[in-house]
PDB file of C-alpha atoms in Angstrom:
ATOM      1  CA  UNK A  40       0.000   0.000   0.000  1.00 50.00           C
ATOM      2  CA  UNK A  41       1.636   3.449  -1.013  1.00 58.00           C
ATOM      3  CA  UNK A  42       2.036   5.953   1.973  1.00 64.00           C
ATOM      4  CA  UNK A  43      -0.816   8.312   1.623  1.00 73.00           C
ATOM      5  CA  UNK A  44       0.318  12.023   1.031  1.00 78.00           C
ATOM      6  CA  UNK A  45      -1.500  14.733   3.010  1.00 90.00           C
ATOM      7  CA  UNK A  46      -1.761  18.400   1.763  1.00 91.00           C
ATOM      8  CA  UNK A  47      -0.404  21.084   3.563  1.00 84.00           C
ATOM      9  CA  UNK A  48       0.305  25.175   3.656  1.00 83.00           C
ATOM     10  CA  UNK A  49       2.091  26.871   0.698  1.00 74.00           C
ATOM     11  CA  UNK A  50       4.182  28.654   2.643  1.00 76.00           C
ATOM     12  CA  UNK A  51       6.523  31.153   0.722  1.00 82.00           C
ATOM     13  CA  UNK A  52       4.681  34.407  -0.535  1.00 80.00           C
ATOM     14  CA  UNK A  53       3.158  34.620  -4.084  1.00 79.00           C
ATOM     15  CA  UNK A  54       4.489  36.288  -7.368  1.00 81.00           C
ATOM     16  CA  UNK A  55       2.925  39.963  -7.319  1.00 81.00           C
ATOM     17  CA  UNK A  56       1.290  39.032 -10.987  1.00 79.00           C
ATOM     18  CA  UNK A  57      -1.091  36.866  -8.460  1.00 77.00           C
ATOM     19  CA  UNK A  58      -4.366  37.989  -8.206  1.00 68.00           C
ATOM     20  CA  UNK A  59      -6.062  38.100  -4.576  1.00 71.00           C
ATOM     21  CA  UNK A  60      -8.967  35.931  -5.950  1.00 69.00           C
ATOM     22  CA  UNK A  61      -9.833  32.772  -3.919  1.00 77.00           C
ATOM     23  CA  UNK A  62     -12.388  31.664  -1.434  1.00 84.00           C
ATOM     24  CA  UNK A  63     -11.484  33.120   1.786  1.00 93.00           C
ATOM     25  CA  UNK A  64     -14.399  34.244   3.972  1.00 95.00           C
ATOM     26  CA  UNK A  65     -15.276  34.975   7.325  1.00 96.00           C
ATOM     27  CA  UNK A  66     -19.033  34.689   7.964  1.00 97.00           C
ATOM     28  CA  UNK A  67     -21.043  34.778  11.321  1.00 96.00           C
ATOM     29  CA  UNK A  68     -21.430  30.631  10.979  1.00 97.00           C
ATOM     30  CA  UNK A  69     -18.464  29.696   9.497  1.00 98.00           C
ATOM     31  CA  UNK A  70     -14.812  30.787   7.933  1.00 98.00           C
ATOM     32  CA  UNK A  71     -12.710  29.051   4.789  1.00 98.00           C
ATOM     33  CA  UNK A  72      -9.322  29.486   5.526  1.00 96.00           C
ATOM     34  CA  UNK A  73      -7.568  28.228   1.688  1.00 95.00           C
ATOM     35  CA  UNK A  74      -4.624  26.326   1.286  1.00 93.00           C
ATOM     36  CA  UNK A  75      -3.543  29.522  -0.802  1.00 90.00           C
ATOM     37  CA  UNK A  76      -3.632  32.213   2.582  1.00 91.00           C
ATOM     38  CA  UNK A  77      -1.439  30.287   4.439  1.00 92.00           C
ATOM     39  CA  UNK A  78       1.918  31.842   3.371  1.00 91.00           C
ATOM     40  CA  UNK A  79       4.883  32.744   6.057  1.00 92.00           C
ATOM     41  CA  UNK A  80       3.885  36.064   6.390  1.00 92.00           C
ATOM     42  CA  UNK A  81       0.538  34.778   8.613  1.00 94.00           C
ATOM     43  CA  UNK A  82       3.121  32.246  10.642  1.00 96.00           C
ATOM     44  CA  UNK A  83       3.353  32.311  14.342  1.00 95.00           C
ATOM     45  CA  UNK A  84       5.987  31.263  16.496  1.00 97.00           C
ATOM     46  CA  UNK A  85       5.335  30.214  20.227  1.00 97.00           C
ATOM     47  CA  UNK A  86       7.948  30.349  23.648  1.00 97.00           C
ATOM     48  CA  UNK A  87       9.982  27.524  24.524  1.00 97.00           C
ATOM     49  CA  UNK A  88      10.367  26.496  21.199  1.00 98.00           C
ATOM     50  CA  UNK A  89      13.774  25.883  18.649  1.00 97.00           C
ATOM     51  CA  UNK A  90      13.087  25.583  14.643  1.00 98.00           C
ATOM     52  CA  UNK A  91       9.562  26.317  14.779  1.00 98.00           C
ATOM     53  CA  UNK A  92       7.198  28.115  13.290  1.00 97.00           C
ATOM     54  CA  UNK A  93       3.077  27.563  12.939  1.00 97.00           C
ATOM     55  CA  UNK A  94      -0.193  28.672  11.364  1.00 97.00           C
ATOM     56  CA  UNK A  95      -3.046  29.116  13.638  1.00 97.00           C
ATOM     57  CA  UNK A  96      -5.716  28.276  12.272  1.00 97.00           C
ATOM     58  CA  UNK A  97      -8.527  27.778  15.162  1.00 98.00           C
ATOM     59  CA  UNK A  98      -8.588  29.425  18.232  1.00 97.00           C
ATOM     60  CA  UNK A  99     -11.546  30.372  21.079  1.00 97.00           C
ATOM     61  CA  UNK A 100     -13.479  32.914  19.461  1.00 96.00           C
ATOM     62  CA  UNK A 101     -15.905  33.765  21.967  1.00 92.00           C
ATOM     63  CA  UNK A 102     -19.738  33.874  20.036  1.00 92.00           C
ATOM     64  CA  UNK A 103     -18.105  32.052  17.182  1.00 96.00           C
ATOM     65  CA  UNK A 104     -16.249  28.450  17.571  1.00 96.00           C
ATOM     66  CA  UNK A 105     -15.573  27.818  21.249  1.00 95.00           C
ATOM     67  CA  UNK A 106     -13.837  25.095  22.183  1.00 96.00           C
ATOM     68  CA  UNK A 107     -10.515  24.132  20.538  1.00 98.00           C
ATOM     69  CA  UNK A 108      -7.120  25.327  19.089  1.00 98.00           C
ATOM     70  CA  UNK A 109      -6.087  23.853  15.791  1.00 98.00           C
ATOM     71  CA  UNK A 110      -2.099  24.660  14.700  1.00 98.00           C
ATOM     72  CA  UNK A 111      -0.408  23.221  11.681  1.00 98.00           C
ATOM     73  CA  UNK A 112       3.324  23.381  12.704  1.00 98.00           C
ATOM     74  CA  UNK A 113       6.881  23.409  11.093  1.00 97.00           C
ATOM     75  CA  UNK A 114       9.742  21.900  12.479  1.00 98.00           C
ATOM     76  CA  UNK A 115      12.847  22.856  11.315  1.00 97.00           C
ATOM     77  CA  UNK A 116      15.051  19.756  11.377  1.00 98.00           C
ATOM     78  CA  UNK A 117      16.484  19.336  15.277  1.00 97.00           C
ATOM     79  CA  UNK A 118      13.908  21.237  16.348  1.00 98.00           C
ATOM     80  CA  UNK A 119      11.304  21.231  18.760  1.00 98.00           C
ATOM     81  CA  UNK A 120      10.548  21.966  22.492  1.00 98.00           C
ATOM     82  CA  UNK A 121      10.620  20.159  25.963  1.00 98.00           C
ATOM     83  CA  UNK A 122       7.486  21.816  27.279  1.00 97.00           C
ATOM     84  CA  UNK A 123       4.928  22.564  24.578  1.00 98.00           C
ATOM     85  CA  UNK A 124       1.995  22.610  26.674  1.00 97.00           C
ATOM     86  CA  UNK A 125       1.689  25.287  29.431  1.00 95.00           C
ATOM     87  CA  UNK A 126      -1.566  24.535  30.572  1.00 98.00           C
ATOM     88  CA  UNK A 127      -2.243  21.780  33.031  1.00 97.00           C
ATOM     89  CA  UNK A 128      -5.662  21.427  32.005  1.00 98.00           C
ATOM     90  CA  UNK A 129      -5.642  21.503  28.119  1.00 98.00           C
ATOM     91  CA  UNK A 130      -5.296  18.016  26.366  1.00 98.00           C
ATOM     92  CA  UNK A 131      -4.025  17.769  22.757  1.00 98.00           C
ATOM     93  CA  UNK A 132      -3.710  15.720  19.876  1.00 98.00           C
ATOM     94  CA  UNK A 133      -0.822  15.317  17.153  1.00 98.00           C
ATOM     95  CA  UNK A 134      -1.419  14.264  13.265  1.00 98.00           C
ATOM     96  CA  UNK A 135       2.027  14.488  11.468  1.00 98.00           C
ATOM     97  CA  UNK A 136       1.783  14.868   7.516  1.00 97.00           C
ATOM     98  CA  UNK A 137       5.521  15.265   6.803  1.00 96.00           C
ATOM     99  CA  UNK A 138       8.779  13.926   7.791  1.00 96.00           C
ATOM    100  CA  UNK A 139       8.811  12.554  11.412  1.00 97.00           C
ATOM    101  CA  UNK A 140       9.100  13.452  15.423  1.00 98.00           C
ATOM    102  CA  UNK A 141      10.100  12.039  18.528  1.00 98.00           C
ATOM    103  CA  UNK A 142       7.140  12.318  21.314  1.00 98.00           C
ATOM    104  CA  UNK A 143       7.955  11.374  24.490  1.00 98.00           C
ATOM    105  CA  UNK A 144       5.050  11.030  27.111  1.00 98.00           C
ATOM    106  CA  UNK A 145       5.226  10.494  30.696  1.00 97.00           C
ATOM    107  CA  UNK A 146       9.179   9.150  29.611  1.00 97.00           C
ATOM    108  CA  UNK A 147       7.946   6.777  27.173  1.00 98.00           C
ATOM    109  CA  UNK A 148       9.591   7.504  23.462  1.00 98.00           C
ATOM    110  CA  UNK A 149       7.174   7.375  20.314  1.00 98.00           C
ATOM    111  CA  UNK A 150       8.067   7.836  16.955  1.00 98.00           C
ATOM    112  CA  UNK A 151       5.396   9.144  15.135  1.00 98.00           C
ATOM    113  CA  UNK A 152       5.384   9.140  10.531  1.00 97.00           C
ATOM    114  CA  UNK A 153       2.989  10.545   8.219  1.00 97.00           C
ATOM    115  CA  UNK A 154      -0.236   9.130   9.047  1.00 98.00           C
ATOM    116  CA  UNK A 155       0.748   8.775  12.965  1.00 98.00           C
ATOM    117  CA  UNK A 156      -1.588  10.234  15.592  1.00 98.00           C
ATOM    118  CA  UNK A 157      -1.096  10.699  19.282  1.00 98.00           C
ATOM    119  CA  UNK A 158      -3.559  11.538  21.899  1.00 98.00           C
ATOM    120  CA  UNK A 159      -2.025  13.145  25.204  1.00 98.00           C
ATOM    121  CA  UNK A 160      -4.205  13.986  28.299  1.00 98.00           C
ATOM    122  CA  UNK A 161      -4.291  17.329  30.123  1.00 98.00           C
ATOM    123  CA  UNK A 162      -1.308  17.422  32.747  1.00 98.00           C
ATOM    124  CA  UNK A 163       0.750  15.133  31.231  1.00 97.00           C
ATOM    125  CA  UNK A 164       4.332  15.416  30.385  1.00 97.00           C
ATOM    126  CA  UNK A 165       5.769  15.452  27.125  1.00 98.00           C
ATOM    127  CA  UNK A 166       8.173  16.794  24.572  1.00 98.00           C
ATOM    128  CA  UNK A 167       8.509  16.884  20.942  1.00 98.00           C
ATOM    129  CA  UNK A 168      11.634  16.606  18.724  1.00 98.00           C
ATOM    130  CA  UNK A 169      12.345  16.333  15.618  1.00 98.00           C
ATOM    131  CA  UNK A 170      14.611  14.265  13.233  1.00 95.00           C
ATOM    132  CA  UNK A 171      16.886  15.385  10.094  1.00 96.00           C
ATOM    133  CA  UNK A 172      14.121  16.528   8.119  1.00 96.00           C
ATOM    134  CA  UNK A 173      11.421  19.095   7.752  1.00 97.00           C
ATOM    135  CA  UNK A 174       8.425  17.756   9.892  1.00 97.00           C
ATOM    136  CA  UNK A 175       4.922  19.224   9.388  1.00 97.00           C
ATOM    137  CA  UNK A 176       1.469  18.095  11.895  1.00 98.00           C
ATOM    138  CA  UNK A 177      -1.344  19.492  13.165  1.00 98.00           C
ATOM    139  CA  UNK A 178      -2.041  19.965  17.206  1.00 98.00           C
ATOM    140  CA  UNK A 179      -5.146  20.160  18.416  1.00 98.00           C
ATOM    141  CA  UNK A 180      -5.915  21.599  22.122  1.00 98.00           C
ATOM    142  CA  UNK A 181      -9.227  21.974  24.180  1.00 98.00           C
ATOM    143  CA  UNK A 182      -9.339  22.258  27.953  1.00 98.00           C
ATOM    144  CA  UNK A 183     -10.302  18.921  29.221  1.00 98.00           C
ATOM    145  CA  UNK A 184     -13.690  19.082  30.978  1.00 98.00           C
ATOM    146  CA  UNK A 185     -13.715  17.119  34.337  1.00 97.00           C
ATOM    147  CA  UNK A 186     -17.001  14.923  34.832  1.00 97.00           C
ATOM    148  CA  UNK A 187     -16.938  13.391  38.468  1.00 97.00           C
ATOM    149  CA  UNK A 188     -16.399   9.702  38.230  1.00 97.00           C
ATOM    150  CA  UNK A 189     -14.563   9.700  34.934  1.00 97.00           C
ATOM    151  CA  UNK A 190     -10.521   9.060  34.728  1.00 98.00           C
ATOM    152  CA  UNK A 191      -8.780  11.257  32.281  1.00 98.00           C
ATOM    153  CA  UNK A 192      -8.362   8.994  28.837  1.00 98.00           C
ATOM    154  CA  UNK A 193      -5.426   7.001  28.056  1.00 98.00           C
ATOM    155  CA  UNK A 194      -2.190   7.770  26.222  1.00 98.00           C
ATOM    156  CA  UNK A 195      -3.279   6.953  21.849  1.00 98.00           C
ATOM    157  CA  UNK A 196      -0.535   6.666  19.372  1.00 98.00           C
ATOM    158  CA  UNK A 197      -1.845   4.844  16.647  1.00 98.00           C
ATOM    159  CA  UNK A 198      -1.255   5.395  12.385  1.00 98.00           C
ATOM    160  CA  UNK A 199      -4.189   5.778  10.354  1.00 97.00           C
ATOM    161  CA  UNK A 200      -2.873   2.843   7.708  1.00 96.00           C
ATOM    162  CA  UNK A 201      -3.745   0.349  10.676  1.00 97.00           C
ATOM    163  CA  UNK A 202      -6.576   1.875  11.461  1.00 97.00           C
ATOM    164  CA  UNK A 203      -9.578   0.372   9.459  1.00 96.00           C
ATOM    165  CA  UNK A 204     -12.296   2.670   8.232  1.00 97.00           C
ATOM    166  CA  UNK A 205     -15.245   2.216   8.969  1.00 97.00           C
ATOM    167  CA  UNK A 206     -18.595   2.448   6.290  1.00 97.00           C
ATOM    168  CA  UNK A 207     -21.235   4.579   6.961  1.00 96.00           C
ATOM    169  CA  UNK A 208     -24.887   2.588   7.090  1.00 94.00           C
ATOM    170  CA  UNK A 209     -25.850   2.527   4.425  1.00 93.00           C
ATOM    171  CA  UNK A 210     -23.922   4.325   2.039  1.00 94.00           C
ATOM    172  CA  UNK A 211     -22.363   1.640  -0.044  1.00 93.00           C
ATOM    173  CA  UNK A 212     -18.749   2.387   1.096  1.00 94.00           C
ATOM    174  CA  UNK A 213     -18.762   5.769  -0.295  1.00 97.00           C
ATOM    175  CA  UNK A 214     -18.813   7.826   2.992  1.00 97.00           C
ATOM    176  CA  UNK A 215     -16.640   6.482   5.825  1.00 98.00           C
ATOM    177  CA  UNK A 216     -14.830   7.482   9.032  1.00 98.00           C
ATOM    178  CA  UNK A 217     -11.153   6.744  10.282  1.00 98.00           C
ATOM    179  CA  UNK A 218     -11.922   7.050  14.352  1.00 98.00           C
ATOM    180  CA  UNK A 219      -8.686   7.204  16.652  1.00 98.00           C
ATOM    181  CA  UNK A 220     -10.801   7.503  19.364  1.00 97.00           C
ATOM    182  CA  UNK A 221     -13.735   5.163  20.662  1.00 97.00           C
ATOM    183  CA  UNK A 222     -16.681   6.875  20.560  1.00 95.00           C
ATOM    184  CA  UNK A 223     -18.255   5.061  22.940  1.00 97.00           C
ATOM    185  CA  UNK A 224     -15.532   6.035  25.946  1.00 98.00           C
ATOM    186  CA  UNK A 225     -17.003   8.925  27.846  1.00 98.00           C
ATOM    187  CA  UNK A 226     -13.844   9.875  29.127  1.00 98.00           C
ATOM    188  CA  UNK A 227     -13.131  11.590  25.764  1.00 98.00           C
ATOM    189  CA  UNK A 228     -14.773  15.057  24.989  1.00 98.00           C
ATOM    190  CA  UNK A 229     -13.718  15.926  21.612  1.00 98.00           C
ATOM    191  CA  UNK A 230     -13.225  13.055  18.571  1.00 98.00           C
ATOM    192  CA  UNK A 231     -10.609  13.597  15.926  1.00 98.00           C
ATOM    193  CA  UNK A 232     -11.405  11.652  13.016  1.00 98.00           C
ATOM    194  CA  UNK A 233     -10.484  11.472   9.245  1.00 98.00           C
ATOM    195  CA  UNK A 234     -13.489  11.469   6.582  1.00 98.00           C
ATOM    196  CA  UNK A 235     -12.961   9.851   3.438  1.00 98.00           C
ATOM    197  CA  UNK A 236     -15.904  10.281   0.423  1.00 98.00           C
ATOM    198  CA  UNK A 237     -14.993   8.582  -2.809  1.00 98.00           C
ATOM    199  CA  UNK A 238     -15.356  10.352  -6.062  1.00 97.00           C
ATOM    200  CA  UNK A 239     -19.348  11.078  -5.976  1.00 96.00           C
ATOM    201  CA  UNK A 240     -19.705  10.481  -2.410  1.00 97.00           C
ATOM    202  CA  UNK A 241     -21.908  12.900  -0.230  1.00 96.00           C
ATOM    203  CA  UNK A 242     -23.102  13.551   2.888  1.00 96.00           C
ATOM    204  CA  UNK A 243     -26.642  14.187   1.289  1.00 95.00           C
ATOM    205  CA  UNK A 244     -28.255  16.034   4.366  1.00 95.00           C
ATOM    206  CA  UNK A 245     -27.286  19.067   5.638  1.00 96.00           C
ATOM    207  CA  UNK A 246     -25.979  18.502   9.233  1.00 96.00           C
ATOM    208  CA  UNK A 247     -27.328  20.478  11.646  1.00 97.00           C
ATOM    209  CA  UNK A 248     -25.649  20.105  15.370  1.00 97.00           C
ATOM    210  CA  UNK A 249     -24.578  21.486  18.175  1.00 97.00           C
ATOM    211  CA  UNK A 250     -20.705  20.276  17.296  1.00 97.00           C
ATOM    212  CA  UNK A 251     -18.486  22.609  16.498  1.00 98.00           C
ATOM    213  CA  UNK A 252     -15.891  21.576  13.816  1.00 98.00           C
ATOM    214  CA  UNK A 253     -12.606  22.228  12.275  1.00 98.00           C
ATOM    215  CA  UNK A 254     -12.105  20.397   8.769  1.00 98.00           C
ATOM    216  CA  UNK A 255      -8.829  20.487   7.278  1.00 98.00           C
ATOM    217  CA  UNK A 256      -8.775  18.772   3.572  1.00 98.00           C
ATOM    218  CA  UNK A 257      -5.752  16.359   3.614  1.00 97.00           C
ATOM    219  CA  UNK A 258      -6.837  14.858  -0.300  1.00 96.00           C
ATOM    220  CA  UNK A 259      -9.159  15.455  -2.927  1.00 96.00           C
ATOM    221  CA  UNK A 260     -11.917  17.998  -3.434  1.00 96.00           C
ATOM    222  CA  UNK A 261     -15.434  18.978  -3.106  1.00 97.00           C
ATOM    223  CA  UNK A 262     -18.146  21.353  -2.947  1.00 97.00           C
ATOM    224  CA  UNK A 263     -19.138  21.713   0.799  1.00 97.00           C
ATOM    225  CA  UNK A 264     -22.345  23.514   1.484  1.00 98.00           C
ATOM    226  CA  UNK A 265     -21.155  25.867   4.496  1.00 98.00           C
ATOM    227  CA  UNK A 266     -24.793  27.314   5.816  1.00 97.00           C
ATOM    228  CA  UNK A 267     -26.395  28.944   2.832  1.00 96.00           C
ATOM    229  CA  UNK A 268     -23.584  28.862   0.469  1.00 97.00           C
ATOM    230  CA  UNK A 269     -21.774  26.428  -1.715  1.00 97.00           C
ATOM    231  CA  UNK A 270     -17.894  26.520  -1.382  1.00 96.00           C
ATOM    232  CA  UNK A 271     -15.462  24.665  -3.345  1.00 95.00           C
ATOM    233  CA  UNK A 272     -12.653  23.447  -1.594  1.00 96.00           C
ATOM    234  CA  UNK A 273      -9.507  21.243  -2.311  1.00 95.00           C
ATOM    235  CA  UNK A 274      -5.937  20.078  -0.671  1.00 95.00           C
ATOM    236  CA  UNK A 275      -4.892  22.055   2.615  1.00 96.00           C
ATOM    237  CA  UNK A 276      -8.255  24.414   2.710  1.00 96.00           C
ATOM    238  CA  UNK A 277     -10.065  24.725   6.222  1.00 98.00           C
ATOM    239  CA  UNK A 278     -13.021  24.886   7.270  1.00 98.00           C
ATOM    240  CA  UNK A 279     -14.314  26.141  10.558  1.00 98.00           C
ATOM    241  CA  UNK A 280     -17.484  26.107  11.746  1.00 98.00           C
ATOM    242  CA  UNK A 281     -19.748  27.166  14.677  1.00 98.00           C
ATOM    243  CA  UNK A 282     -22.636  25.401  16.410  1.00 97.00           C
ATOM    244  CA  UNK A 283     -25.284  25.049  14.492  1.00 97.00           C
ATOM    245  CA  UNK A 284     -23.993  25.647  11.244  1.00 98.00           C
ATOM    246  CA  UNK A 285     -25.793  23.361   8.123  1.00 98.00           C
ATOM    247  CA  UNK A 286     -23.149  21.253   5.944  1.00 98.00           C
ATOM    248  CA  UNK A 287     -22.894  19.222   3.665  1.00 97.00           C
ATOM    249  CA  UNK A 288     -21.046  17.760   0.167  1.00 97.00           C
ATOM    250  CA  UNK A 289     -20.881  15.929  -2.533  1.00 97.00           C
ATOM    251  CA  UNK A 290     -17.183  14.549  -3.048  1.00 97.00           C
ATOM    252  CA  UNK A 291     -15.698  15.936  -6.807  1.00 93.00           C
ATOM    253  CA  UNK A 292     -12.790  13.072  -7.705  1.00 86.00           C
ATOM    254  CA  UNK A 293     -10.838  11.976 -10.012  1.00 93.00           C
ATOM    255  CA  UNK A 294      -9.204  10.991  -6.046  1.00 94.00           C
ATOM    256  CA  UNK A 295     -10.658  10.377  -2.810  1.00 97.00           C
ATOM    257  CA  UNK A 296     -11.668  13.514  -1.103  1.00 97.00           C
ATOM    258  CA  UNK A 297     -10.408  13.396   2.763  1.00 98.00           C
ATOM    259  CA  UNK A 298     -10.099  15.865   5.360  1.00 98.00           C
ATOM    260  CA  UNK A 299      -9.227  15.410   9.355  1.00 98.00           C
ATOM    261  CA  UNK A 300     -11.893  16.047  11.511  1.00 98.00           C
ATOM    262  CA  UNK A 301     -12.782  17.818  15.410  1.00 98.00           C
ATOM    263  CA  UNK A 302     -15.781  18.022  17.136  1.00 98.00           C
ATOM    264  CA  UNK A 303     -16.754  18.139  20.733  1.00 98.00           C
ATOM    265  CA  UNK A 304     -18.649  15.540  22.208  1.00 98.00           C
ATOM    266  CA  UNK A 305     -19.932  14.114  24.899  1.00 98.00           C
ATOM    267  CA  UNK A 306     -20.351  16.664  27.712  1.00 97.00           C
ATOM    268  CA  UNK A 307     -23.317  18.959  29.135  1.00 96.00           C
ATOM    269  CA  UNK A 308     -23.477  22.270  27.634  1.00 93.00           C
ATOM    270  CA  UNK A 309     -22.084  24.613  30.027  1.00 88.00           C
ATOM    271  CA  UNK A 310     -25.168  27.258  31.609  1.00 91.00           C
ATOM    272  CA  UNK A 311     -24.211  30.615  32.543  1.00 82.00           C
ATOM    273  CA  UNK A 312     -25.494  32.041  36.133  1.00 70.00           C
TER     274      UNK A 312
END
């Protein structure tokens, strides 16, 4: 089986014969963030790191998208940091797309490809490093949210070529999810997942939820329907979405189209005194 490739930013800057045309929008349900914004003059850079740099591309937005961080970041080779997290009470999660990085958690060592996913809970130890070449993933972080009774989830480093994925009902094949976490362990609040459509494929309702989102298009394209509008999107686009917000699609081909996944899950919604 040939290693899957996953899209990512740009980077550099465009020629100045480009024209500023493309499908980057902010709306009061959702934002597209293209593949084609994402140059190094948007690039952040973060304390306690060597050889990095990243693109935010999520963060708490308060009456917007609420509950998660999403970074794609860029490790120069040898780079990394001994303390990325800060915050005792955030958890994250780690999809690499290029080269490869050392994770240690809690002192154990994991080396983690294209493909590879980790899953580290809030307060936690760990480190990243990385090897000879350019590395490239996306971290996700949301504050863990504490339900009497429940244990913090385990430690997940898993690939997504073992991971089997798994059909829809009903849908022939043509719509199905790659799940690194089981949904049915209430210890876990928020579900990182990759959605694969096959060429014609759709999610032929529009979605309606409570579940915020954060889709970042790994493969392929489509045209997504993002609350009342119809947006094409293709390799390293994102899509962010609020509560609430309608979507749906109908996969374009000639490839697969693919994109990783958040949501939130699993926990009362919080009521304000």
């Amino acid at each position: 089986m040939p290693a899957p490739h996953y899209a990512g930013p740009f980077a550099g800057l465009p020629p100045q014969s480009d024209l500023s045309t493309d499908t980057a929008v902010f709306t009061e349900a959702y934002a597209v963030i293209p593949a084609s914004t994402m140059r190094d003059i948007v690039t952040s850079f973060l304390p306690g790191w060597r050889g990095m740099r990243m693109w935010m591309i999520a963060r708490p937005l308060s009456g917007f998208a609420e509950t998660f961080s999403q970074y794609v970041v860029e490790l120069e080779p040898k780079g990394g940091s001994a303390k990325p997290e800060v915050d005792a009470g955030v958890q994250s999660a780690i999809f690499v797309t290029d080269g490869a990085i050392t994770l240690t958690i809690a002192g154990q060592r994991h080396e983690l490809v294209p493909g590879g996913f980790a899953y580290i809970p809030a307060g936690m130890d760990w480190s990243v490093e990385n090897g000879d070449a350019t590395s490239r993933f996306h971290w996700w972080r949301k504050r863990w949210e504490v339900v009497e009774g429940l244990d913090k989830p385990d430690v997940i480093i898993a690939n997504e070529r073992d991971i089997a994925p798994i059909p829809m009902p009903d849908t022939g094949g043509s719509w199905a999810t790659t799940r690194f976490m089981d949904p049915t362990d209430m210890r876990h609040d928020m579900h990182i997942t990759i959605v694969t459509l096959t060429p014609g494929g759709s999610i032929p309702f529009a979605e309606t939820h409570v579940m915020e989102h954060g889709l970042y298009v790994i493969e392929g394209k489509a045209v997504y329907r993002l609350n009342r509008d119809w947006v094409e999107v293709g390799p390293g686009d994102f899509m962010w979405l609020r509560a609430y917000c309608p979507q749906c699609c109908y996969a374009g081909g000639p490839s697969n189209f693919r994109y990783l996944l958040y949501k939130d899950v699993n926990r009362h919604a919080k009521i304000w005194a």
